[in-house]
Short mmCIF file of C-alpha atoms in Angstrom, two decimals:
data_model
loop_
_atom_site.label_atom_id
_atom_site.label_comp_id
_atom_site.label_asym_id
_atom_site.label_seq_id
_atom_site.Cartn_x
_atom_site.Cartn_y
_atom_site.Cartn_z
CA MET A 20 -71.92 -46.65 -53.27
CA SER A 21 -74.01 -48.74 -50.90
CA GLU A 22 -73.74 -48.85 -47.06
CA LYS A 23 -72.37 -52.41 -47.17
CA GLU A 24 -69.52 -51.33 -49.46
CA ASP A 25 -68.70 -48.36 -47.15
CA LEU A 26 -68.61 -50.62 -44.12
CA ALA A 27 -66.37 -53.17 -45.87
CA LYS A 28 -64.02 -50.40 -46.97
CA GLN A 29 -63.72 -49.02 -43.42
CA LYS A 30 -63.02 -52.50 -42.01
CA ALA A 31 -60.31 -53.07 -44.59
CA GLU A 32 -58.67 -49.73 -43.80
CA ALA A 33 -58.80 -50.44 -40.03
CA ALA A 34 -57.22 -53.86 -40.57
CA ALA A 35 -54.47 -52.30 -42.69
CA ARG A 36 -53.76 -49.70 -40.07
CA ALA A 37 -53.59 -52.28 -37.25
CA LYS A 38 -51.25 -54.40 -39.31
CA ALA A 39 -49.01 -51.40 -40.03
CA VAL A 40 -48.84 -50.46 -36.33
CA ALA A 41 -48.03 -54.07 -35.32
CA LEU A 42 -45.32 -54.24 -37.98
CA ALA A 43 -43.83 -50.93 -36.76
CA ARG A 44 -43.74 -52.14 -33.16
CA LYS A 45 -42.11 -55.43 -34.15
CA GLN A 46 -39.48 -53.61 -36.19
CA ALA A 47 -38.79 -51.19 -33.30
CA LYS A 48 -38.31 -54.08 -30.85
CA ALA A 49 -35.93 -55.81 -33.23
CA GLU A 50 -33.85 -52.67 -33.68
CA ALA A 51 -33.82 -52.04 -29.91
CA ALA A 52 -32.51 -55.56 -29.22
CA GLU A 53 -29.48 -54.88 -31.44
CA LYS A 54 -28.64 -51.42 -30.00
CA PRO A 55 -26.72 -50.61 -26.74
CA GLU A 56 -28.49 -49.08 -23.71
CA GLY A 57 -27.82 -45.44 -24.69
CA ASP A 58 -29.01 -46.06 -28.25
CA MET A 59 -32.07 -47.89 -26.90
CA ASP A 60 -33.22 -44.80 -25.01
CA ILE A 61 -32.83 -42.67 -28.13
CA ALA A 62 -34.53 -45.35 -30.23
CA LYS A 63 -37.42 -45.54 -27.80
CA GLN A 64 -37.83 -41.81 -27.90
CA LYS A 65 -37.73 -41.82 -31.71
CA ALA A 66 -40.19 -44.71 -31.85
CA ALA A 67 -42.53 -43.00 -29.44
CA ALA A 68 -42.34 -39.78 -31.45
CA ALA A 69 -42.93 -41.68 -34.70
CA ALA A 70 -45.86 -43.58 -33.21
CA LYS A 71 -47.32 -40.35 -31.88
CA ALA A 72 -46.93 -38.68 -35.29
CA LYS A 73 -48.36 -41.73 -37.06
CA ALA A 74 -51.35 -41.86 -34.70
CA ALA A 75 -51.99 -38.17 -35.25
CA ALA A 76 -51.79 -38.56 -39.06
CA LEU A 77 -54.09 -41.57 -38.93
CA ALA A 78 -56.59 -39.67 -36.80
CA LYS A 79 -56.54 -36.80 -39.29
CA LYS A 80 -57.00 -39.15 -42.24
CA GLN A 81 -59.91 -40.93 -40.57
CA ALA A 82 -61.54 -37.61 -39.78
CA LYS A 83 -61.22 -36.55 -43.41
CA GLU A 84 -62.68 -39.80 -44.69
CA GLU A 85 -65.59 -39.54 -42.33
CA GLU A 86 -66.21 -36.01 -43.55
CA ALA A 87 -66.07 -37.25 -47.10
CA ALA A 88 -68.75 -39.83 -46.37
CA GLU A 89 -71.30 -37.00 -46.58
CA LYS A 90 -72.26 -37.00 -42.91
CA PRO A 91 -74.48 -34.22 -41.71
CA GLU A 92 -72.75 -31.16 -40.27
CA GLY A 93 -73.75 -31.91 -36.65
CA GLU A 94 -72.46 -35.47 -36.82
CA MET A 95 -69.19 -34.25 -38.40
CA ASP A 96 -68.49 -31.91 -35.45
CA ILE A 97 -69.18 -34.63 -32.91
CA ALA A 98 -66.95 -37.06 -34.79
CA LYS A 99 -64.13 -34.47 -34.90
CA GLN A 100 -64.39 -33.88 -31.17
CA LYS A 101 -64.35 -37.60 -30.42
CA ALA A 102 -61.40 -38.17 -32.68
CA ALA A 103 -59.46 -35.28 -31.11
CA ALA A 104 -60.24 -36.50 -27.57
CA ALA A 105 -59.21 -40.07 -28.50
CA ALA A 106 -55.95 -38.85 -30.03
CA LYS A 107 -55.19 -36.69 -26.97
CA ALA A 108 -55.94 -39.57 -24.57
CA LYS A 109 -53.78 -41.93 -26.60
CA ALA A 110 -50.88 -39.45 -26.67
CA ALA A 111 -51.14 -38.87 -22.90
CA ALA A 112 -51.19 -42.62 -22.18
CA LEU A 113 -48.16 -43.10 -24.43
CA ALA A 114 -46.27 -40.29 -22.62
CA ARG A 115 -47.06 -41.78 -19.19
CA LYS A 116 -45.92 -45.20 -20.30
CA GLN A 117 -42.68 -43.78 -21.67
CA ALA A 118 -41.99 -41.86 -18.41
CA LYS A 119 -42.54 -45.04 -16.35
CA GLU A 120 -40.18 -47.01 -18.59
CA GLU A 121 -37.48 -44.32 -18.34
CA ALA A 122 -37.85 -44.14 -14.54
CA ALA A 123 -37.64 -47.94 -14.26
CA GLU A 124 -34.43 -47.98 -16.31
CA LYS A 125 -32.63 -45.46 -14.09
CA SER A 126 -30.01 -47.00 -11.83
CA GLU A 127 -30.29 -46.89 -8.01
CA GLY A 128 -27.26 -44.56 -7.77
CA GLU A 129 -28.85 -42.02 -10.08
CA MET A 130 -32.04 -42.12 -7.99
CA ASP A 131 -30.04 -41.52 -4.75
CA ILE A 132 -28.16 -38.62 -6.35
CA ALA A 133 -31.45 -37.13 -7.48
CA LYS A 134 -32.87 -37.52 -3.99
CA GLN A 135 -29.76 -35.90 -2.45
CA LYS A 136 -29.94 -33.02 -4.88
CA ALA A 137 -33.61 -32.50 -4.08
CA ALA A 138 -32.91 -32.65 -0.31
CA ALA A 139 -30.00 -30.19 -0.65
CA ALA A 140 -32.14 -27.84 -2.69
CA ALA A 141 -34.93 -28.03 -0.08
CA LYS A 142 -32.43 -27.38 2.76
CA ALA A 143 -30.90 -24.41 0.94
CA LYS A 144 -34.36 -23.03 0.29
CA ALA A 145 -35.32 -23.42 3.98
CA ALA A 146 -32.07 -21.72 5.10
CA ALA A 147 -32.62 -18.83 2.73
CA LEU A 148 -36.19 -18.49 3.98
CA ALA A 149 -35.00 -18.53 7.64
CA ARG A 150 -32.38 -15.85 6.90
CA LYS A 151 -34.95 -13.72 5.18
CA GLN A 152 -37.38 -14.15 8.08
CA ALA A 153 -34.66 -13.31 10.64
CA LYS A 154 -33.78 -10.15 8.73
CA GLU A 155 -37.40 -9.15 8.58
CA GLU A 156 -37.84 -9.80 12.33
CA ALA A 157 -34.66 -7.86 13.09
CA GLY A 158 -35.95 -5.01 10.99
CA GLU A 159 -39.21 -5.01 12.94
CA LYS A 160 -37.55 -5.18 16.41
CA PRO A 161 -36.89 -1.93 18.26
CA GLU A 162 -33.30 -0.88 18.82
CA GLY A 163 -33.32 -1.97 22.48
CA GLU A 164 -34.22 -5.57 21.62
CA ILE A 165 -31.54 -5.75 18.93
CA ASP A 166 -28.97 -4.48 21.45
CA ALA A 167 -30.12 -7.09 23.97
CA VAL A 168 -29.71 -9.84 21.37
CA LYS A 169 -26.22 -8.55 20.54
CA GLN A 170 -25.30 -8.45 24.24
CA LYS A 171 -26.51 -12.03 24.71
CA ALA A 172 -24.49 -13.15 21.72
CA ALA A 173 -21.41 -11.31 23.03
CA ALA A 174 -21.86 -12.83 26.50
CA ALA A 175 -22.18 -16.31 25.00
CA ALA A 176 -19.03 -15.78 22.94
CA LYS A 177 -17.15 -14.51 26.01
CA ALA A 178 -18.26 -17.52 28.08
CA LYS A 179 -17.22 -19.87 25.31
CA ALA A 180 -13.79 -18.19 25.08
CA ALA A 181 -13.34 -18.43 28.87
CA ALA A 182 -14.23 -22.14 28.83
CA LEU A 183 -11.77 -22.72 25.99
CA ALA A 184 -9.05 -20.85 27.90
CA ARG A 185 -9.68 -22.94 31.02
CA LYS A 186 -9.56 -26.14 28.99
CA GLN A 187 -6.32 -25.06 27.34
CA ALA A 188 -4.81 -24.14 30.72
CA LYS A 189 -5.73 -27.58 32.10
CA GLU A 190 -4.16 -29.30 29.09
CA GLU A 191 -0.98 -27.21 29.47
CA ALA A 192 -0.92 -27.96 33.19
CA GLY A 193 -1.24 -31.66 32.43
CA GLU A 194 1.94 -31.47 30.34
CA LYS A 195 4.01 -29.67 33.02
CA PRO A 196 6.11 -31.49 35.64
CA GLU A 197 4.68 -31.72 39.16
CA GLY A 198 7.07 -29.10 40.57
CA GLU A 199 6.12 -26.54 37.95
CA ILE A 200 2.41 -27.24 38.50
CA ASP A 201 2.76 -26.62 42.27
CA ALA A 202 4.67 -23.40 41.65
CA ALA A 203 2.07 -22.26 39.14
CA LYS A 204 -0.73 -23.07 41.60
CA GLN A 205 0.99 -21.10 44.35
CA LYS A 206 1.52 -18.12 42.06
CA ALA A 207 -2.09 -18.25 40.88
CA ALA A 208 -3.34 -18.53 44.47
CA ALA A 209 -1.16 -15.60 45.56
CA ALA A 210 -2.30 -13.48 42.63
CA ALA A 211 -5.94 -14.32 43.27
CA LYS A 212 -5.53 -13.53 46.96
CA ALA A 213 -3.84 -10.21 46.25
CA LYS A 214 -6.51 -9.30 43.72
CA ALA A 215 -9.31 -10.21 46.13
CA ALA A 216 -7.66 -8.24 48.92
CA ALA A 217 -7.27 -5.16 46.72
CA ALA A 218 -10.88 -5.40 45.58
CA ALA A 219 -12.10 -5.85 49.15
CA LYS A 220 -10.00 -2.91 50.33
CA ALA A 221 -11.32 -0.64 47.58
CA LYS A 222 -14.88 -1.73 48.23
CA ALA A 223 -14.50 -1.27 51.97
CA ALA A 224 -12.96 2.17 51.49
CA ALA A 225 -15.84 3.29 49.29
CA ALA A 226 -18.40 1.88 51.71
CA ALA A 227 -16.67 3.51 54.67
CA LYS A 228 -16.57 6.84 52.90
CA ASN A 229 -20.27 6.63 52.19
CA ARG A 230 -21.03 5.59 55.76
CA THR A 231 -18.93 8.38 57.21
CA ALA A 232 -20.54 10.97 54.97
CA ALA A 233 -24.01 9.69 55.84
CA GLN A 234 -23.22 9.56 59.56
CA GLU A 235 -21.74 13.04 59.64
CA SER A 236 -24.65 14.34 57.63
CA GLU A 237 -27.12 12.76 60.05
CA GLU A 238 -25.21 14.01 63.07
CA ALA A 239 -24.83 17.51 61.70
CA ASP A 240 -28.43 17.69 60.55
CA THR A 241 -30.23 20.02 62.95
CA PRO A 242 -34.00 19.67 63.11
CA SER A 243 -36.26 22.64 63.45
CA GLU A 244 -36.80 21.91 67.16
CA ILE A 245 -33.88 23.09 69.32
CA SER A 246 -32.33 20.42 71.54
CA PRO A 247 -32.60 20.95 75.33
CA ASN A 248 -28.81 20.41 75.48
CA GLN A 249 -28.01 23.08 72.89
CA SER A 250 -27.44 25.77 75.52
CA LYS A 251 -25.03 23.49 77.42
CA LEU A 252 -23.13 22.71 74.20
CA ASP A 253 -22.82 26.43 73.44
CA GLN A 254 -21.57 27.03 76.98
CA ILE A 255 -18.90 24.28 76.75
CA VAL A 256 -17.73 25.38 73.28
CA SER A 257 -17.42 29.00 74.38
CA ALA A 258 -15.36 28.00 77.43
CA ILE A 259 -13.02 25.76 75.36
CA GLU A 260 -12.40 28.48 72.76
CA SER A 261 -11.64 30.97 75.55
CA HIS A 262 -9.20 28.73 77.45
CA VAL A 263 -7.68 26.50 74.76
CA GLY A 264 -8.01 28.56 71.57
CA GLN A 265 -10.32 29.42 68.69
CA GLY A 266 -9.12 26.57 66.44
CA ALA A 267 -9.14 23.94 69.17
CA LEU A 268 -12.40 22.38 67.92
CA LEU A 269 -12.93 21.28 64.34
CA GLU A 270 -16.65 20.76 64.82
CA ASN A 271 -19.40 20.58 67.45
CA TYR A 272 -23.03 19.39 67.26
CA ILE A 273 -25.89 17.71 69.10
CA ASN A 274 -25.94 13.98 68.36
CA ARG A 275 -29.65 13.26 67.92
CA LEU A 276 -28.94 9.54 67.51
CA SER A 277 -27.38 9.32 70.98
CA LYS A 278 -29.81 11.02 73.39
CA ASP A 279 -28.88 14.54 72.23
CA VAL A 280 -25.41 14.29 73.72
CA PRO A 281 -23.24 17.38 73.00
CA THR A 282 -20.40 16.21 70.74
CA LEU A 283 -17.00 17.86 70.34
CA VAL A 284 -14.63 17.01 67.47
CA ALA A 285 -11.13 18.01 68.54
CA ASN A 286 -8.08 18.87 66.50
CA PRO A 287 -5.46 16.10 67.06
CA ASP A 288 -3.03 18.76 68.30
CA THR A 289 -5.47 20.09 70.93
CA TYR A 290 -7.12 16.75 71.87
CA PHE A 291 -5.25 16.35 75.16
CA SER A 292 -5.59 20.05 76.09
CA ILE A 293 -9.39 19.97 75.61
CA ALA A 294 -9.64 16.73 77.62
CA LYS A 295 -7.55 18.27 80.42
CA PHE A 296 -9.77 21.39 80.47
CA LEU A 297 -12.96 19.32 80.69
CA ARG A 298 -11.44 17.20 83.48
CA TYR A 299 -10.18 19.94 85.78
CA ASP A 300 -12.31 22.99 85.07
CA GLU A 301 -14.33 23.71 88.27
CA GLN A 302 -17.37 24.84 86.27
CA PHE A 303 -17.68 21.55 84.32
CA ASP A 304 -15.71 18.90 86.25
CA PHE A 305 -16.10 15.92 83.88
CA SER A 306 -14.52 13.55 86.36
CA TYR A 307 -15.86 10.24 85.03
CA LEU A 308 -14.66 8.55 81.82
CA SER A 309 -17.39 5.99 81.03
CA GLU A 310 -16.21 4.85 77.60
CA LEU A 311 -13.26 4.98 75.21
CA HIS A 312 -13.01 3.01 71.96
CA GLY A 313 -11.51 3.23 68.52
CA THR A 314 -13.09 2.71 65.09
CA ASP A 315 -11.65 2.04 61.63
CA PHE A 316 -13.59 4.07 59.05
CA GLU A 317 -11.13 2.95 56.32
CA SER A 318 -10.57 6.57 55.32
CA HIS A 319 -9.36 7.38 58.85
CA MET A 320 -9.23 6.14 62.44
CA GLU A 321 -11.36 7.69 65.15
CA ILE A 322 -11.21 7.78 68.99
CA TYR A 323 -14.49 8.26 70.82
CA VAL A 324 -14.46 9.27 74.51
CA HIS A 325 -17.62 9.55 76.60
CA LEU A 326 -17.36 11.76 79.73
CA HIS A 327 -19.82 12.56 82.49
CA SER A 328 -20.04 15.45 84.96
CA PHE A 329 -21.86 14.64 88.19
CA LYS A 330 -21.66 18.30 89.11
CA MET A 331 -23.62 19.36 86.00
CA ASN A 332 -25.48 16.06 85.63
CA GLN A 333 -24.41 16.22 82.00
CA SER A 334 -22.55 13.97 79.53
CA VAL A 335 -20.34 15.04 76.65
CA ALA A 336 -18.64 13.14 73.77
CA LEU A 337 -15.10 13.98 72.71
CA LYS A 338 -13.94 12.68 69.30
CA VAL A 339 -10.70 12.94 67.36
CA LYS A 340 -9.89 11.73 63.82
CA LEU A 341 -6.46 10.17 63.16
CA ASP A 342 -4.39 9.33 60.13
CA ARG A 343 -5.01 5.66 59.31
CA ASP A 344 -1.44 4.84 58.33
CA THR A 345 0.11 6.36 61.48
CA PRO A 346 -2.62 6.59 64.15
CA VAL A 347 -0.85 8.23 67.10
CA ILE A 348 -2.49 10.25 69.90
CA PRO A 349 -1.66 11.21 73.52
CA SER A 350 -2.89 8.88 76.26
CA LEU A 351 -5.66 10.03 78.61
CA VAL A 352 -4.49 7.77 81.46
CA PRO A 353 -2.82 10.74 83.21
CA LEU A 354 -6.29 12.39 83.37
CA TRP A 355 -8.54 9.35 83.88
CA SER A 356 -7.07 6.06 85.10
CA GLY A 357 -10.11 4.32 83.60
CA ALA A 358 -8.61 4.97 80.12
CA ASN A 359 -5.86 2.42 80.77
CA TRP A 360 -7.43 -0.82 79.51
CA PRO A 361 -9.64 0.73 76.77
CA GLU A 362 -6.53 2.31 75.22
CA CYS A 363 -4.67 -1.02 75.42
CA GLU A 364 -7.64 -2.68 73.68
CA ALA A 365 -7.63 -0.07 70.88
CA TYR A 366 -3.89 -0.61 70.50
CA ASP A 367 -4.28 -4.41 70.48
CA LEU A 368 -7.11 -4.62 67.94
CA LEU A 369 -6.65 -1.50 65.79
CA GLY A 370 -2.98 -0.58 66.14
CA ILE A 371 -3.62 2.94 67.54
CA ASN A 372 -0.57 4.08 69.47
CA PHE A 373 -1.22 6.09 72.68
CA TYR A 374 2.06 7.71 73.66
CA GLU A 375 2.83 8.46 77.31
CA HIS A 376 0.64 5.50 78.28
CA PRO A 377 2.17 3.91 81.41
CA ASP A 378 1.96 0.29 80.14
CA LEU A 379 0.70 0.03 76.58
CA LYS A 380 0.51 -3.66 75.58
CA ARG A 381 -1.64 -6.25 73.86
CA ILE A 382 -4.21 -7.54 76.33
CA LEU A 383 -6.20 -9.95 74.15
CA LEU A 384 -3.65 -11.24 71.63
CA GLY A 385 -0.03 -12.23 71.99
CA GLU A 386 2.81 -9.80 71.33
CA ASP A 387 3.87 -11.90 68.33
CA TRP A 388 0.42 -11.64 66.70
CA LYS A 389 0.55 -10.31 63.15
CA GLY A 390 -1.86 -7.48 62.27
CA TYR A 391 -4.90 -5.91 63.96
CA PRO A 392 -8.16 -7.89 63.70
CA LEU A 393 -10.59 -4.95 63.91
CA ARG A 394 -9.12 -3.21 60.89
CA LYS A 395 -11.37 -3.52 57.83
CA ASP A 396 -8.53 -4.77 55.61
CA TYR A 397 -7.23 -7.33 58.12
CA GLU A 398 -6.05 -10.67 56.75
CA PRO A 399 -4.80 -13.51 58.99
CA TYR A 400 -1.07 -14.08 58.77
CA ASP A 401 -1.65 -17.85 58.64
CA VAL A 402 -4.45 -18.29 56.08
CA GLU A 403 -5.09 -21.87 57.22
CA VAL A 404 -6.09 -20.77 60.74
#
């Protein structure tokens, strides 16, 4: 067969194939126009599959015919590769076209649902990733940091609960009549006041106890160097124990914080007897009372008396501790007239009762005044003043 005949044959076959493809497309369009939307999708898919299969069969047939045309082996391989590449490209183009057509036919609602599903899936994935990361970080944190995080979370929850309780209380108060609201306010104010007073009293008692312990420790602390007044203190203590009794003094020491003054702590039962001995003993003759004041230490009351002997050119401090609930002690006015007003002041401001005082009265406040202002737990009777 000549080359012209081969060429004519190939042209005829190509024309037949083109005609067959055009006829198939026309038939598919006609069938699609008669079918509903659901059937059209299926028909399109079937048509696409049929076209793809037909194109593949045609490519195979053409490759076989070209092989049969007695081409050299090298040209046959190249032709096969070209045919395979062309078929693959055609199939890919057909698939892309079909995907675009399907996407264009989807309704707007379906697209939104798809978008929502994709967004929800992304959010769930992000949350899962965050939880995983948090667990990993918690696993890497030391125990102390985890506890701190827990404490912060607990504190936040507590604050939130308190805020909710306050809001609820306000709403309940808004529903109550005015009289009930006033009564509730008064009760709440009284309870808060009582609670604050109790807390202040407890705090003051603890602080006073610590101060007293520290003060007594400092006063009783004897440095290595002996005080120049130590011999005089020993002399006074020995004389008191001889004339008043062995248990007359509870304690004695040199007060380094007050110019090394010899200090005597008397038993409440022997307080007046010791004072009388110091006043009238010819050896000591402490004839001058320079100071007398009271102090509330919260755990107890205390009277401090400062005496001076011109004969000895020496001072001495006499102290006595009293029960805070019933602070009662003999008056020193019969021994030193200068004790008159200081004892009235201690009575007026602290409530210490000095029996056998010639005229014990309030000298700064009125007789109808409620309470004693220098007591640590004092609260004004009229809170508005």
